[in-house]
Amino acid sequence: MPPDIQQNHQVQQDMSVILVTAGYDHTIRFWEAWSGICGRTINQQPHWKQVNRLSISPDKRILAAAGYNAVRLYDINDRASNNPVATLESHQGNVTAVAFHCEGKWLATGSEDGTIKIWDTRTSGIQRDYYHGSPVNDVVVHPNQGELISCDQNGSVKIWDLGENSCTHELVPAEDVPIRSVSIASDGGTLVAGNNKGNVYVWKIKQGNDLVDLQPVTMFNAHNKYLTRCLLSPDTKHLATCSADKTVKVWSTENYEYQLERTLEGHQRWVWDAAFSADSAYLVTASSDHVARLWDLNSGETVRQYSGHHRAVVCCALNDINLT
């Protein structure tokens, strides 16, 4: 994102910044990031239930909206139609996680039904189907595009090798404490997980001789209530944690020390989700207070507020990567 809010960025940002929010009011809203204006609303069928997670394909063509039993794919550029271009149906419970392959060829989903599925985005068919053993809370794609990292209600973090078609690692930092969220650094060197007690666990990932070595380096209490999301910034220098305590905290990752840099205060209820800008200078957050916010991480101030939802906003997605 550009550092200044200027009118002459408007046309450019309409093309370059995709910001989307959703939640419990059966709407998906697209926002003009800098003006705060909602430029498009997709009204979902009430029987589809809420939207739990959002993901934008790297080429900004497709929005994936994960809900109850299904993921619906929308054409971002087709503003005339609110109908999904594809519906991925096979899960037997809330779909709690969705993540795209770097070229958009496939996407991974995780569900309360205890499974992870990989879908071919061209055919909508299932390529892989893994049983987790417990309701899945989050799934992310490793930067190498050959592995997935997931977490579940039993307190497990699992790494899946897509080439071997199997789970290669299982980490259980605190037994029977649900792991809510996982994040992996863009350079593949750090894995972070956060649990229901507000604790954050950090591992250093070392690759050598075709073996992956996961070394636990630190654990700290980030929040005194539920941690809902942990997210490493694109430049790997920051970690954002969202919580039921209504705050978002931003931590420095330098030397694996995780010092608190800022506490972002302003939301009135649980903060459920967050997304960094590509330059790691801004953060979008979604909250049960019906509002999403854009934060300037240098000042710690809210620079935009996105108001329009009339129920909880539980997920957000941002893609402002310059593809040219």
PDB file of C-alpha atoms in Angstrom:
ATOM      1  CA  MET A   1       0.000   0.000   0.000  1.00  0.00           C
ATOM      2  CA  PRO A   2       1.173   3.549  -0.638  1.00  0.00           C
ATOM      3  CA  PRO A   3       2.162   5.454   2.481  1.00  0.00           C
ATOM      4  CA  ASP A   4       0.000   8.513   1.777  1.00  0.00           C
ATOM      5  CA  ILE A   5      -3.730   8.747   1.336  1.00  0.00           C
ATOM      6  CA  GLN A   6      -3.992  10.683  -1.892  1.00  0.00           C
ATOM      7  CA  GLN A   7      -6.760  11.045  -4.418  1.00  0.00           C
ATOM      8  CA  ASN A   8      -4.540  10.242  -7.366  1.00  0.00           C
ATOM      9  CA  HIS A   9      -4.018   6.750  -6.010  1.00  0.00           C
ATOM     10  CA  GLN A  10      -7.731   6.000  -6.376  1.00  0.00           C
ATOM     11  CA  VAL A  11      -7.780   4.546  -9.889  1.00  0.00           C
ATOM     12  CA  GLN A  12      -4.579   2.621  -9.297  1.00  0.00           C
ATOM     13  CA  GLN A  13      -5.724   1.195  -5.976  1.00  0.00           C
ATOM     14  CA  ASP A  14      -9.048   0.063  -7.415  1.00  0.00           C
ATOM     15  CA  MET A  15      -6.979  -2.313  -9.537  1.00  0.00           C
ATOM     16  CA  SER A  16      -4.225  -3.105  -7.081  1.00  0.00           C
ATOM     17  CA  VAL A  17      -5.858  -3.432  -3.646  1.00  0.00           C
ATOM     18  CA  ILE A  18      -8.457  -6.111  -2.964  1.00  0.00           C
ATOM     19  CA  LEU A  19      -9.902  -5.839   0.562  1.00  0.00           C
ATOM     20  CA  VAL A  20     -12.783  -8.096   1.593  1.00  0.00           C
ATOM     21  CA  THR A  21     -14.657  -8.754   4.847  1.00  0.00           C
ATOM     22  CA  ALA A  22     -17.402 -11.175   5.864  1.00  0.00           C
ATOM     23  CA  GLY A  23     -19.042 -12.750   8.868  1.00  0.00           C
ATOM     24  CA  TYR A  24     -22.431 -13.504  10.348  1.00  0.00           C
ATOM     25  CA  ASP A  25     -24.705 -11.168   8.361  1.00  0.00           C
ATOM     26  CA  HIS A  26     -24.662 -13.256   5.155  1.00  0.00           C
ATOM     27  CA  THR A  27     -22.807 -10.573   3.196  1.00  0.00           C
ATOM     28  CA  ILE A  28     -19.345 -10.384   1.691  1.00  0.00           C
ATOM     29  CA  ARG A  29     -18.171  -6.807   1.292  1.00  0.00           C
ATOM     30  CA  PHE A  30     -15.442  -5.420  -0.978  1.00  0.00           C
ATOM     31  CA  TRP A  31     -13.917  -2.135   0.172  1.00  0.00           C
ATOM     32  CA  GLU A  32     -11.976   0.710  -1.333  1.00  0.00           C
ATOM     33  CA  ALA A  33      -9.137   0.483   1.142  1.00  0.00           C
ATOM     34  CA  TRP A  34      -8.262   4.159   1.409  1.00  0.00           C
ATOM     35  CA  SER A  35     -11.687   5.780   1.115  1.00  0.00           C
ATOM     36  CA  GLY A  36     -13.412   3.214   3.342  1.00  0.00           C
ATOM     37  CA  ILE A  37     -16.285   2.975   0.850  1.00  0.00           C
ATOM     38  CA  CYS A  38     -17.936  -0.395   0.248  1.00  0.00           C
ATOM     39  CA  GLY A  39     -17.784  -0.807  -3.524  1.00  0.00           C
ATOM     40  CA  ARG A  40     -19.487  -4.193  -3.828  1.00  0.00           C
ATOM     41  CA  THR A  41     -21.664  -6.433  -1.668  1.00  0.00           C
ATOM     42  CA  ILE A  42     -22.339 -10.111  -2.299  1.00  0.00           C
ATOM     43  CA  ASN A  43     -25.508 -11.255  -0.549  1.00  0.00           C
ATOM     44  CA  GLN A  44     -25.312 -14.897   0.377  1.00  0.00           C
ATOM     45  CA  GLN A  45     -28.238 -17.239   0.868  1.00  0.00           C
ATOM     46  CA  PRO A  46     -29.240 -17.381   4.589  1.00  0.00           C
ATOM     47  CA  HIS A  47     -29.175 -21.195   4.593  1.00  0.00           C
ATOM     48  CA  TRP A  48     -25.473 -21.057   3.654  1.00  0.00           C
ATOM     49  CA  LYS A  49     -24.870 -19.863   7.230  1.00  0.00           C
ATOM     50  CA  GLN A  50     -21.963 -17.556   8.100  1.00  0.00           C
ATOM     51  CA  VAL A  51     -18.666 -17.034   6.297  1.00  0.00           C
ATOM     52  CA  ASN A  52     -15.810 -18.294   8.487  1.00  0.00           C
ATOM     53  CA  ARG A  53     -12.706 -17.507   6.416  1.00  0.00           C
ATOM     54  CA  LEU A  54     -11.753 -15.644   3.259  1.00  0.00           C
ATOM     55  CA  SER A  55      -8.824 -16.049   0.890  1.00  0.00           C
ATOM     56  CA  ILE A  56      -7.925 -14.161  -2.288  1.00  0.00           C
ATOM     57  CA  SER A  57      -6.062 -15.979  -5.029  1.00  0.00           C
ATOM     58  CA  PRO A  58      -2.555 -14.616  -5.695  1.00  0.00           C
ATOM     59  CA  ASP A  59      -3.607 -13.345  -9.146  1.00  0.00           C
ATOM     60  CA  LYS A  60      -6.576 -11.500  -7.556  1.00  0.00           C
ATOM     61  CA  ARG A  61      -9.083 -13.256  -9.785  1.00  0.00           C
ATOM     62  CA  ILE A  62     -10.860 -15.517  -7.286  1.00  0.00           C
ATOM     63  CA  LEU A  63     -12.244 -15.022  -3.785  1.00  0.00           C
ATOM     64  CA  ALA A  64     -12.742 -18.174  -1.719  1.00  0.00           C
ATOM     65  CA  ALA A  65     -15.365 -17.894   1.035  1.00  0.00           C
ATOM     66  CA  ALA A  66     -15.419 -20.759   3.525  1.00  0.00           C
ATOM     67  CA  GLY A  67     -18.703 -21.448   5.270  1.00  0.00           C
ATOM     68  CA  TYR A  68     -20.793 -24.315   6.566  1.00  0.00           C
ATOM     69  CA  ASN A  69     -19.963 -27.539   4.683  1.00  0.00           C
ATOM     70  CA  ALA A  70     -18.708 -25.686   1.596  1.00  0.00           C
ATOM     71  CA  VAL A  71     -16.320 -23.184   0.042  1.00  0.00           C
ATOM     72  CA  ARG A  72     -17.725 -20.848  -2.596  1.00  0.00           C
ATOM     73  CA  LEU A  73     -15.497 -19.306  -5.247  1.00  0.00           C
ATOM     74  CA  TYR A  74     -16.363 -15.876  -6.652  1.00  0.00           C
ATOM     75  CA  ASP A  75     -15.004 -14.044  -9.693  1.00  0.00           C
ATOM     76  CA  ILE A  76     -13.544 -10.851  -8.234  1.00  0.00           C
ATOM     77  CA  ASN A  77     -13.646  -9.040 -11.583  1.00  0.00           C
ATOM     78  CA  ASP A  78     -17.260  -9.925 -12.423  1.00  0.00           C
ATOM     79  CA  ARG A  79     -19.053  -7.239 -10.483  1.00  0.00           C
ATOM     80  CA  ALA A  80     -22.323  -7.926 -12.331  1.00  0.00           C
ATOM     81  CA  SER A  81     -22.803 -11.335 -10.754  1.00  0.00           C
ATOM     82  CA  ASN A  82     -23.066 -12.306  -7.103  1.00  0.00           C
ATOM     83  CA  ASN A  83     -23.273 -16.009  -7.880  1.00  0.00           C
ATOM     84  CA  PRO A  84     -20.317 -18.269  -7.127  1.00  0.00           C
ATOM     85  CA  VAL A  85     -18.447 -19.597 -10.147  1.00  0.00           C
ATOM     86  CA  ALA A  86     -17.859 -22.850  -8.264  1.00  0.00           C
ATOM     87  CA  THR A  87     -18.913 -24.482  -5.008  1.00  0.00           C
ATOM     88  CA  LEU A  88     -16.598 -26.964  -3.284  1.00  0.00           C
ATOM     89  CA  GLU A  89     -18.839 -29.347  -1.361  1.00  0.00           C
ATOM     90  CA  SER A  90     -17.620 -32.375   0.552  1.00  0.00           C
ATOM     91  CA  HIS A  91     -16.911 -31.238   4.108  1.00  0.00           C
ATOM     92  CA  GLN A  92     -19.394 -32.286   6.779  1.00  0.00           C
ATOM     93  CA  GLY A  93     -19.014 -29.286   9.079  1.00  0.00           C
ATOM     94  CA  ASN A  94     -17.883 -25.677   9.229  1.00  0.00           C
ATOM     95  CA  VAL A  95     -14.950 -24.997   6.918  1.00  0.00           C
ATOM     96  CA  THR A  96     -12.572 -23.114   9.207  1.00  0.00           C
ATOM     97  CA  ALA A  97      -9.554 -22.585   6.955  1.00  0.00           C
ATOM     98  CA  VAL A  98      -8.818 -21.945   3.286  1.00  0.00           C
ATOM     99  CA  ALA A  99      -5.484 -21.224   1.600  1.00  0.00           C
ATOM    100  CA  PHE A 100      -4.415 -20.927  -2.056  1.00  0.00           C
ATOM    101  CA  HIS A 101      -1.442 -22.418  -3.856  1.00  0.00           C
ATOM    102  CA  CYS A 102       0.902 -19.640  -5.063  1.00  0.00           C
ATOM    103  CA  GLU A 103      -0.272 -20.036  -8.678  1.00  0.00           C
ATOM    104  CA  GLY A 104      -3.896 -20.662  -7.742  1.00  0.00           C
ATOM    105  CA  LYS A 105      -3.863 -24.195  -9.171  1.00  0.00           C
ATOM    106  CA  TRP A 106      -5.252 -25.672  -5.979  1.00  0.00           C
ATOM    107  CA  LEU A 107      -6.472 -24.634  -2.579  1.00  0.00           C
ATOM    108  CA  ALA A 108      -6.434 -26.325   0.804  1.00  0.00           C
ATOM    109  CA  THR A 109      -9.335 -26.363   3.251  1.00  0.00           C
ATOM    110  CA  GLY A 110      -9.703 -27.471   6.859  1.00  0.00           C
ATOM    111  CA  SER A 111     -12.931 -28.241   8.670  1.00  0.00           C
ATOM    112  CA  GLU A 112     -14.561 -29.026  11.981  1.00  0.00           C
ATOM    113  CA  ASP A 113     -15.235 -32.455  10.440  1.00  0.00           C
ATOM    114  CA  GLY A 114     -11.572 -33.284  11.181  1.00  0.00           C
ATOM    115  CA  THR A 115     -10.377 -33.354   7.588  1.00  0.00           C
ATOM    116  CA  ILE A 116      -8.092 -31.357   5.303  1.00  0.00           C
ATOM    117  CA  LYS A 117      -8.873 -31.400   1.613  1.00  0.00           C
ATOM    118  CA  ILE A 118      -6.956 -30.131  -1.410  1.00  0.00           C
ATOM    119  CA  TRP A 119      -9.084 -29.043  -4.349  1.00  0.00           C
ATOM    120  CA  ASP A 120      -8.174 -28.556  -7.996  1.00  0.00           C
ATOM    121  CA  THR A 121      -9.435 -25.047  -8.715  1.00  0.00           C
ATOM    122  CA  ARG A 122      -9.918 -25.818 -12.410  1.00  0.00           C
ATOM    123  CA  THR A 123     -12.106 -28.899 -11.955  1.00  0.00           C
ATOM    124  CA  SER A 124     -13.363 -28.387  -8.363  1.00  0.00           C
ATOM    125  CA  GLY A 125     -12.301 -31.975  -7.720  1.00  0.00           C
ATOM    126  CA  ILE A 126     -10.548 -33.248  -4.582  1.00  0.00           C
ATOM    127  CA  GLN A 127      -6.868 -34.096  -5.086  1.00  0.00           C
ATOM    128  CA  ARG A 128      -6.000 -35.020  -1.485  1.00  0.00           C
ATOM    129  CA  ASP A 129      -8.026 -35.877   1.597  1.00  0.00           C
ATOM    130  CA  TYR A 130      -6.323 -36.082   4.999  1.00  0.00           C
ATOM    131  CA  TYR A 131      -7.870 -37.113   8.306  1.00  0.00           C
ATOM    132  CA  HIS A 132      -6.637 -34.920  11.161  1.00  0.00           C
ATOM    133  CA  GLY A 133      -8.225 -36.777  14.065  1.00  0.00           C
ATOM    134  CA  SER A 134      -9.826 -33.672  15.560  1.00  0.00           C
ATOM    135  CA  PRO A 135     -11.641 -30.534  14.353  1.00  0.00           C
ATOM    136  CA  VAL A 136      -9.224 -28.452  12.266  1.00  0.00           C
ATOM    137  CA  ASN A 137      -8.846 -24.778  13.207  1.00  0.00           C
ATOM    138  CA  ASP A 138      -6.321 -23.484  10.673  1.00  0.00           C
ATOM    139  CA  VAL A 139      -4.324 -24.506   7.593  1.00  0.00           C
ATOM    140  CA  VAL A 140      -1.520 -22.619   5.851  1.00  0.00           C
ATOM    141  CA  VAL A 141       0.557 -23.453   2.778  1.00  0.00           C
ATOM    142  CA  HIS A 142       4.327 -23.630   3.239  1.00  0.00           C
ATOM    143  CA  PRO A 143       6.224 -21.173   0.995  1.00  0.00           C
ATOM    144  CA  ASN A 144       7.750 -24.183  -0.778  1.00  0.00           C
ATOM    145  CA  GLN A 145       4.203 -25.077  -1.934  1.00  0.00           C
ATOM    146  CA  GLY A 146       4.927 -28.708  -1.143  1.00  0.00           C
ATOM    147  CA  GLU A 147       3.765 -28.824   2.465  1.00  0.00           C
ATOM    148  CA  LEU A 148       0.793 -27.783   4.585  1.00  0.00           C
ATOM    149  CA  ILE A 149       0.805 -26.795   8.255  1.00  0.00           C
ATOM    150  CA  SER A 150      -2.399 -27.300  10.232  1.00  0.00           C
ATOM    151  CA  CYS A 151      -3.667 -27.258  13.810  1.00  0.00           C
ATOM    152  CA  ASP A 152      -6.605 -28.713  15.696  1.00  0.00           C
ATOM    153  CA  GLN A 153      -8.805 -28.835  18.791  1.00  0.00           C
ATOM    154  CA  ASN A 154      -6.682 -31.553  20.418  1.00  0.00           C
ATOM    155  CA  GLY A 155      -3.695 -29.196  20.572  1.00  0.00           C
ATOM    156  CA  SER A 156      -1.753 -30.635  17.646  1.00  0.00           C
ATOM    157  CA  VAL A 157       0.222 -28.861  14.950  1.00  0.00           C
ATOM    158  CA  LYS A 158       0.816 -31.105  11.940  1.00  0.00           C
ATOM    159  CA  ILE A 159       2.986 -30.802   8.844  1.00  0.00           C
ATOM    160  CA  TRP A 160       1.808 -32.616   5.721  1.00  0.00           C
ATOM    161  CA  ASP A 161       4.146 -33.463   2.846  1.00  0.00           C
ATOM    162  CA  LEU A 162       2.140 -33.355  -0.366  1.00  0.00           C
ATOM    163  CA  GLY A 163       4.789 -35.302  -2.266  1.00  0.00           C
ATOM    164  CA  GLU A 164       4.882 -38.079   0.311  1.00  0.00           C
ATOM    165  CA  ASN A 165       1.109 -37.694   0.785  1.00  0.00           C
ATOM    166  CA  SER A 166       1.464 -38.060   4.558  1.00  0.00           C
ATOM    167  CA  CYS A 167       1.863 -36.288   7.879  1.00  0.00           C
ATOM    168  CA  THR A 168       5.595 -35.967   8.558  1.00  0.00           C
ATOM    169  CA  HIS A 169       5.574 -34.036  11.859  1.00  0.00           C
ATOM    170  CA  GLU A 170       3.232 -33.627  14.792  1.00  0.00           C
ATOM    171  CA  LEU A 171       3.843 -31.077  17.540  1.00  0.00           C
ATOM    172  CA  VAL A 172       1.765 -30.962  20.736  1.00  0.00           C
ATOM    173  CA  PRO A 173       2.945 -27.966  22.779  1.00  0.00           C
ATOM    174  CA  ALA A 174       0.160 -28.230  25.392  1.00  0.00           C
ATOM    175  CA  GLU A 175      -1.972 -31.351  25.417  1.00  0.00           C
ATOM    176  CA  ASP A 176      -5.747 -30.879  25.162  1.00  0.00           C
ATOM    177  CA  VAL A 177      -5.430 -27.096  24.751  1.00  0.00           C
ATOM    178  CA  PRO A 178      -6.796 -26.278  21.276  1.00  0.00           C
ATOM    179  CA  ILE A 179      -4.341 -24.643  18.877  1.00  0.00           C
ATOM    180  CA  ARG A 180      -6.339 -21.865  17.265  1.00  0.00           C
ATOM    181  CA  SER A 181      -3.983 -20.510  14.606  1.00  0.00           C
ATOM    182  CA  VAL A 182      -0.705 -21.222  12.823  1.00  0.00           C
ATOM    183  CA  SER A 183       1.557 -19.057  10.670  1.00  0.00           C
ATOM    184  CA  ILE A 184       4.762 -19.722   8.774  1.00  0.00           C
ATOM    185  CA  ALA A 185       7.317 -17.097   7.792  1.00  0.00           C
ATOM    186  CA  SER A 186       7.566 -16.162   4.125  1.00  0.00           C
ATOM    187  CA  ASP A 187      11.165 -17.442   4.105  1.00  0.00           C
ATOM    188  CA  GLY A 188      10.078 -20.776   5.564  1.00  0.00           C
ATOM    189  CA  GLY A 189      12.335 -20.363   8.595  1.00  0.00           C
ATOM    190  CA  THR A 190       9.842 -19.884  11.428  1.00  0.00           C
ATOM    191  CA  LEU A 191       6.631 -21.585  12.516  1.00  0.00           C
ATOM    192  CA  VAL A 192       4.289 -19.920  15.020  1.00  0.00           C
ATOM    193  CA  ALA A 193       1.195 -21.326  16.734  1.00  0.00           C
ATOM    194  CA  GLY A 194      -1.249 -19.783  19.203  1.00  0.00           C
ATOM    195  CA  ASN A 195      -3.652 -21.543  21.548  1.00  0.00           C
ATOM    196  CA  ASN A 196      -6.853 -20.998  23.527  1.00  0.00           C
ATOM    197  CA  LYS A 197      -4.935 -19.904  26.624  1.00  0.00           C
ATOM    198  CA  GLY A 198      -3.341 -17.005  24.750  1.00  0.00           C
ATOM    199  CA  ASN A 199       0.051 -18.703  24.544  1.00  0.00           C
ATOM    200  CA  VAL A 200       2.275 -18.432  21.477  1.00  0.00           C
ATOM    201  CA  TYR A 201       4.798 -21.132  20.538  1.00  0.00           C
ATOM    202  CA  VAL A 202       7.669 -20.536  18.126  1.00  0.00           C
ATOM    203  CA  TRP A 203       9.818 -23.071  16.285  1.00  0.00           C
ATOM    204  CA  LYS A 204      12.856 -22.505  14.091  1.00  0.00           C
ATOM    205  CA  ILE A 205      12.717 -24.601  10.924  1.00  0.00           C
ATOM    206  CA  LYS A 206      15.971 -25.973   9.594  1.00  0.00           C
ATOM    207  CA  GLN A 207      16.128 -27.816   6.281  1.00  0.00           C
ATOM    208  CA  GLY A 208      18.947 -30.170   5.447  1.00  0.00           C
ATOM    209  CA  ASN A 209      19.558 -33.490   3.717  1.00  0.00           C
ATOM    210  CA  ASP A 210      15.855 -33.683   2.836  1.00  0.00           C
ATOM    211  CA  LEU A 211      15.034 -33.654   6.553  1.00  0.00           C
ATOM    212  CA  VAL A 212      13.115 -30.908   8.328  1.00  0.00           C
ATOM    213  CA  ASP A 213      14.279 -30.114  11.845  1.00  0.00           C
ATOM    214  CA  LEU A 214      11.870 -28.161  14.065  1.00  0.00           C
ATOM    215  CA  GLN A 215      13.555 -26.555  17.053  1.00  0.00           C
ATOM    216  CA  PRO A 216      11.381 -24.946  19.738  1.00  0.00           C
ATOM    217  CA  VAL A 217      12.882 -21.537  20.490  1.00  0.00           C
ATOM    218  CA  THR A 218      10.385 -19.717  22.712  1.00  0.00           C
ATOM    219  CA  MET A 219       6.932 -19.673  24.275  1.00  0.00           C
ATOM    220  CA  PHE A 220       5.181 -16.612  25.675  1.00  0.00           C
ATOM    221  CA  ASN A 221       1.764 -15.550  26.897  1.00  0.00           C
ATOM    222  CA  ALA A 222       0.441 -12.988  24.391  1.00  0.00           C
ATOM    223  CA  HIS A 223      -3.079 -12.576  25.807  1.00  0.00           C
ATOM    224  CA  ASN A 224      -4.918 -13.547  28.978  1.00  0.00           C
ATOM    225  CA  LYS A 225      -7.952 -14.654  26.971  1.00  0.00           C
ATOM    226  CA  TYR A 226      -8.497 -16.708  23.833  1.00  0.00           C
ATOM    227  CA  LEU A 227      -6.012 -16.090  21.049  1.00  0.00           C
ATOM    228  CA  THR A 228      -7.959 -16.148  17.778  1.00  0.00           C
ATOM    229  CA  ARG A 229      -5.268 -15.495  15.168  1.00  0.00           C
ATOM    230  CA  CYS A 230      -1.476 -15.281  14.933  1.00  0.00           C
ATOM    231  CA  LEU A 231       0.070 -13.940  11.774  1.00  0.00           C
ATOM    232  CA  LEU A 232       3.665 -13.313  10.721  1.00  0.00           C
ATOM    233  CA  SER A 233       4.196 -10.254   8.531  1.00  0.00           C
ATOM    234  CA  PRO A 234       5.405 -10.630   4.920  1.00  0.00           C
ATOM    235  CA  ASP A 235       8.799  -9.141   5.837  1.00  0.00           C
ATOM    236  CA  THR A 236       8.994 -11.643   8.781  1.00  0.00           C
ATOM    237  CA  LYS A 237       9.823  -8.798  11.213  1.00  0.00           C
ATOM    238  CA  HIS A 238       6.512  -8.742  13.069  1.00  0.00           C
ATOM    239  CA  LEU A 239       3.935 -11.067  14.561  1.00  0.00           C
ATOM    240  CA  ALA A 240       0.333  -9.935  15.031  1.00  0.00           C
ATOM    241  CA  THR A 241      -1.898 -11.698  17.563  1.00  0.00           C
ATOM    242  CA  CYS A 242      -5.676 -11.192  17.820  1.00  0.00           C
ATOM    243  CA  SER A 243      -7.702 -12.006  20.889  1.00  0.00           C
ATOM    244  CA  ALA A 244     -10.985 -12.184  22.756  1.00  0.00           C
ATOM    245  CA  ASP A 245      -9.559  -9.409  24.957  1.00  0.00           C
ATOM    246  CA  LYS A 246     -10.537  -6.936  22.167  1.00  0.00           C
ATOM    247  CA  THR A 247      -6.930  -6.089  21.309  1.00  0.00           C
ATOM    248  CA  VAL A 248      -4.394  -6.845  18.628  1.00  0.00           C
ATOM    249  CA  LYS A 249      -0.769  -7.019  19.683  1.00  0.00           C
ATOM    250  CA  VAL A 250       2.209  -6.546  17.403  1.00  0.00           C
ATOM    251  CA  TRP A 251       5.457  -8.236  18.390  1.00  0.00           C
ATOM    252  CA  SER A 252       8.990  -7.841  17.087  1.00  0.00           C
ATOM    253  CA  THR A 253      10.450 -11.142  15.886  1.00  0.00           C
ATOM    254  CA  GLU A 254      14.051  -9.937  16.058  1.00  0.00           C
ATOM    255  CA  ASN A 255      16.450 -12.562  17.448  1.00  0.00           C
ATOM    256  CA  TYR A 256      13.411 -14.727  18.240  1.00  0.00           C
ATOM    257  CA  GLU A 257      12.796 -12.577  21.326  1.00  0.00           C
ATOM    258  CA  TYR A 258       9.212 -11.500  20.491  1.00  0.00           C
ATOM    259  CA  GLN A 259       9.135  -8.174  22.288  1.00  0.00           C
ATOM    260  CA  LEU A 260       5.808  -6.347  22.362  1.00  0.00           C
ATOM    261  CA  GLU A 261       5.921  -3.353  20.020  1.00  0.00           C
ATOM    262  CA  ARG A 262       2.338  -2.106  20.055  1.00  0.00           C
ATOM    263  CA  THR A 263      -1.084  -2.910  21.427  1.00  0.00           C
ATOM    264  CA  LEU A 264      -3.788  -1.869  18.975  1.00  0.00           C
ATOM    265  CA  GLU A 265      -6.869  -0.775  20.913  1.00  0.00           C
ATOM    266  CA  GLY A 266     -10.203   0.385  19.509  1.00  0.00           C
ATOM    267  CA  HIS A 267     -12.307  -2.685  18.805  1.00  0.00           C
ATOM    268  CA  GLN A 268     -15.196  -3.140  21.226  1.00  0.00           C
ATOM    269  CA  ARG A 269     -15.488  -6.936  21.059  1.00  0.00           C
ATOM    270  CA  TRP A 270     -13.471 -10.013  20.087  1.00  0.00           C
ATOM    271  CA  VAL A 271     -10.965  -9.527  17.267  1.00  0.00           C
ATOM    272  CA  TRP A 272     -11.144 -12.594  15.034  1.00  0.00           C
ATOM    273  CA  ASP A 273      -8.889 -12.085  12.053  1.00  0.00           C
ATOM    274  CA  ALA A 274      -6.121  -9.950  10.599  1.00  0.00           C
ATOM    275  CA  ALA A 275      -4.269  -9.396   7.329  1.00  0.00           C
ATOM    276  CA  PHE A 276      -0.998  -7.554   6.698  1.00  0.00           C
ATOM    277  CA  SER A 277      -0.391  -5.289   3.725  1.00  0.00           C
ATOM    278  CA  ALA A 278       2.308  -6.509   1.359  1.00  0.00           C
ATOM    279  CA  ASP A 279       4.810  -3.977   2.710  1.00  0.00           C
ATOM    280  CA  SER A 280       4.064  -4.986   6.330  1.00  0.00           C
ATOM    281  CA  ALA A 281       3.242  -1.347   7.191  1.00  0.00           C
ATOM    282  CA  TYR A 282      -0.520  -1.777   7.678  1.00  0.00           C
ATOM    283  CA  LEU A 283      -2.844  -4.307   9.269  1.00  0.00           C
ATOM    284  CA  VAL A 284      -6.537  -4.960   8.643  1.00  0.00           C
ATOM    285  CA  THR A 285      -8.546  -6.483  11.506  1.00  0.00           C
ATOM    286  CA  ALA A 286     -12.071  -7.922  11.805  1.00  0.00           C
ATOM    287  CA  SER A 287     -14.164  -7.892  14.972  1.00  0.00           C
ATOM    288  CA  SER A 288     -17.452  -8.957  16.546  1.00  0.00           C
ATOM    289  CA  ASP A 289     -18.183  -5.233  16.944  1.00  0.00           C
ATOM    290  CA  HIS A 290     -19.393  -5.328  13.286  1.00  0.00           C
ATOM    291  CA  VAL A 291     -16.395  -3.282  12.113  1.00  0.00           C
ATOM    292  CA  ALA A 292     -13.091  -3.841  10.312  1.00  0.00           C
ATOM    293  CA  ARG A 293     -10.183  -1.465  10.838  1.00  0.00           C
ATOM    294  CA  LEU A 294      -7.043  -0.481   8.954  1.00  0.00           C
ATOM    295  CA  TRP A 295      -4.128   0.254  11.278  1.00  0.00           C
ATOM    296  CA  ASP A 296      -0.944   2.171  10.565  1.00  0.00           C
ATOM    297  CA  LEU A 297       1.598   0.038  12.404  1.00  0.00           C
ATOM    298  CA  ASN A 298       4.112   2.857  12.619  1.00  0.00           C
ATOM    299  CA  SER A 299       1.757   5.025  14.677  1.00  0.00           C
ATOM    300  CA  GLY A 300      -0.540   2.328  16.067  1.00  0.00           C
ATOM    301  CA  GLU A 301      -3.544   4.399  14.968  1.00  0.00           C
ATOM    302  CA  THR A 302      -6.664   3.415  13.054  1.00  0.00           C
ATOM    303  CA  VAL A 303      -6.502   5.188   9.690  1.00  0.00           C
ATOM    304  CA  ARG A 304      -9.714   3.718   8.241  1.00  0.00           C
ATOM    305  CA  GLN A 305     -12.805   2.075   9.642  1.00  0.00           C
ATOM    306  CA  TYR A 306     -14.999  -0.143   7.476  1.00  0.00           C
ATOM    307  CA  SER A 307     -18.600   0.035   8.707  1.00  0.00           C
ATOM    308  CA  GLY A 308     -21.569  -1.632   7.036  1.00  0.00           C
ATOM    309  CA  HIS A 309     -21.894  -5.129   8.444  1.00  0.00           C
ATOM    310  CA  HIS A 310     -24.731  -5.475  10.927  1.00  0.00           C
ATOM    311  CA  ARG A 311     -23.413  -8.556  12.695  1.00  0.00           C
ATOM    312  CA  ALA A 312     -19.995  -9.875  13.717  1.00  0.00           C
ATOM    313  CA  VAL A 313     -17.158  -9.545  11.187  1.00  0.00           C
ATOM    314  CA  VAL A 314     -15.059 -12.663  11.698  1.00  0.00           C
ATOM    315  CA  CYS A 315     -12.813 -12.742   8.647  1.00  0.00           C
ATOM    316  CA  CYS A 316     -10.933 -10.443   6.312  1.00  0.00           C
ATOM    317  CA  ALA A 317      -8.633 -10.812   3.330  1.00  0.00           C
ATOM    318  CA  LEU A 318      -6.258  -8.341   1.712  1.00  0.00           C
ATOM    319  CA  ASN A 319      -4.243  -8.644  -1.480  1.00  0.00           C
ATOM    320  CA  ASP A 320      -2.321  -5.521  -2.414  1.00  0.00           C
ATOM    321  CA  ILE A 321       0.647  -7.231  -4.037  1.00  0.00           C
ATOM    322  CA  ASN A 322       1.843  -5.389  -7.144  1.00  0.00           C
ATOM    323  CA  LEU A 323       1.859  -8.003  -9.868  1.00  0.00           C
ATOM    324  CA  THR A 324       3.374  -5.814 -12.588  1.00  0.00           C
TER     325      THR A 324
END
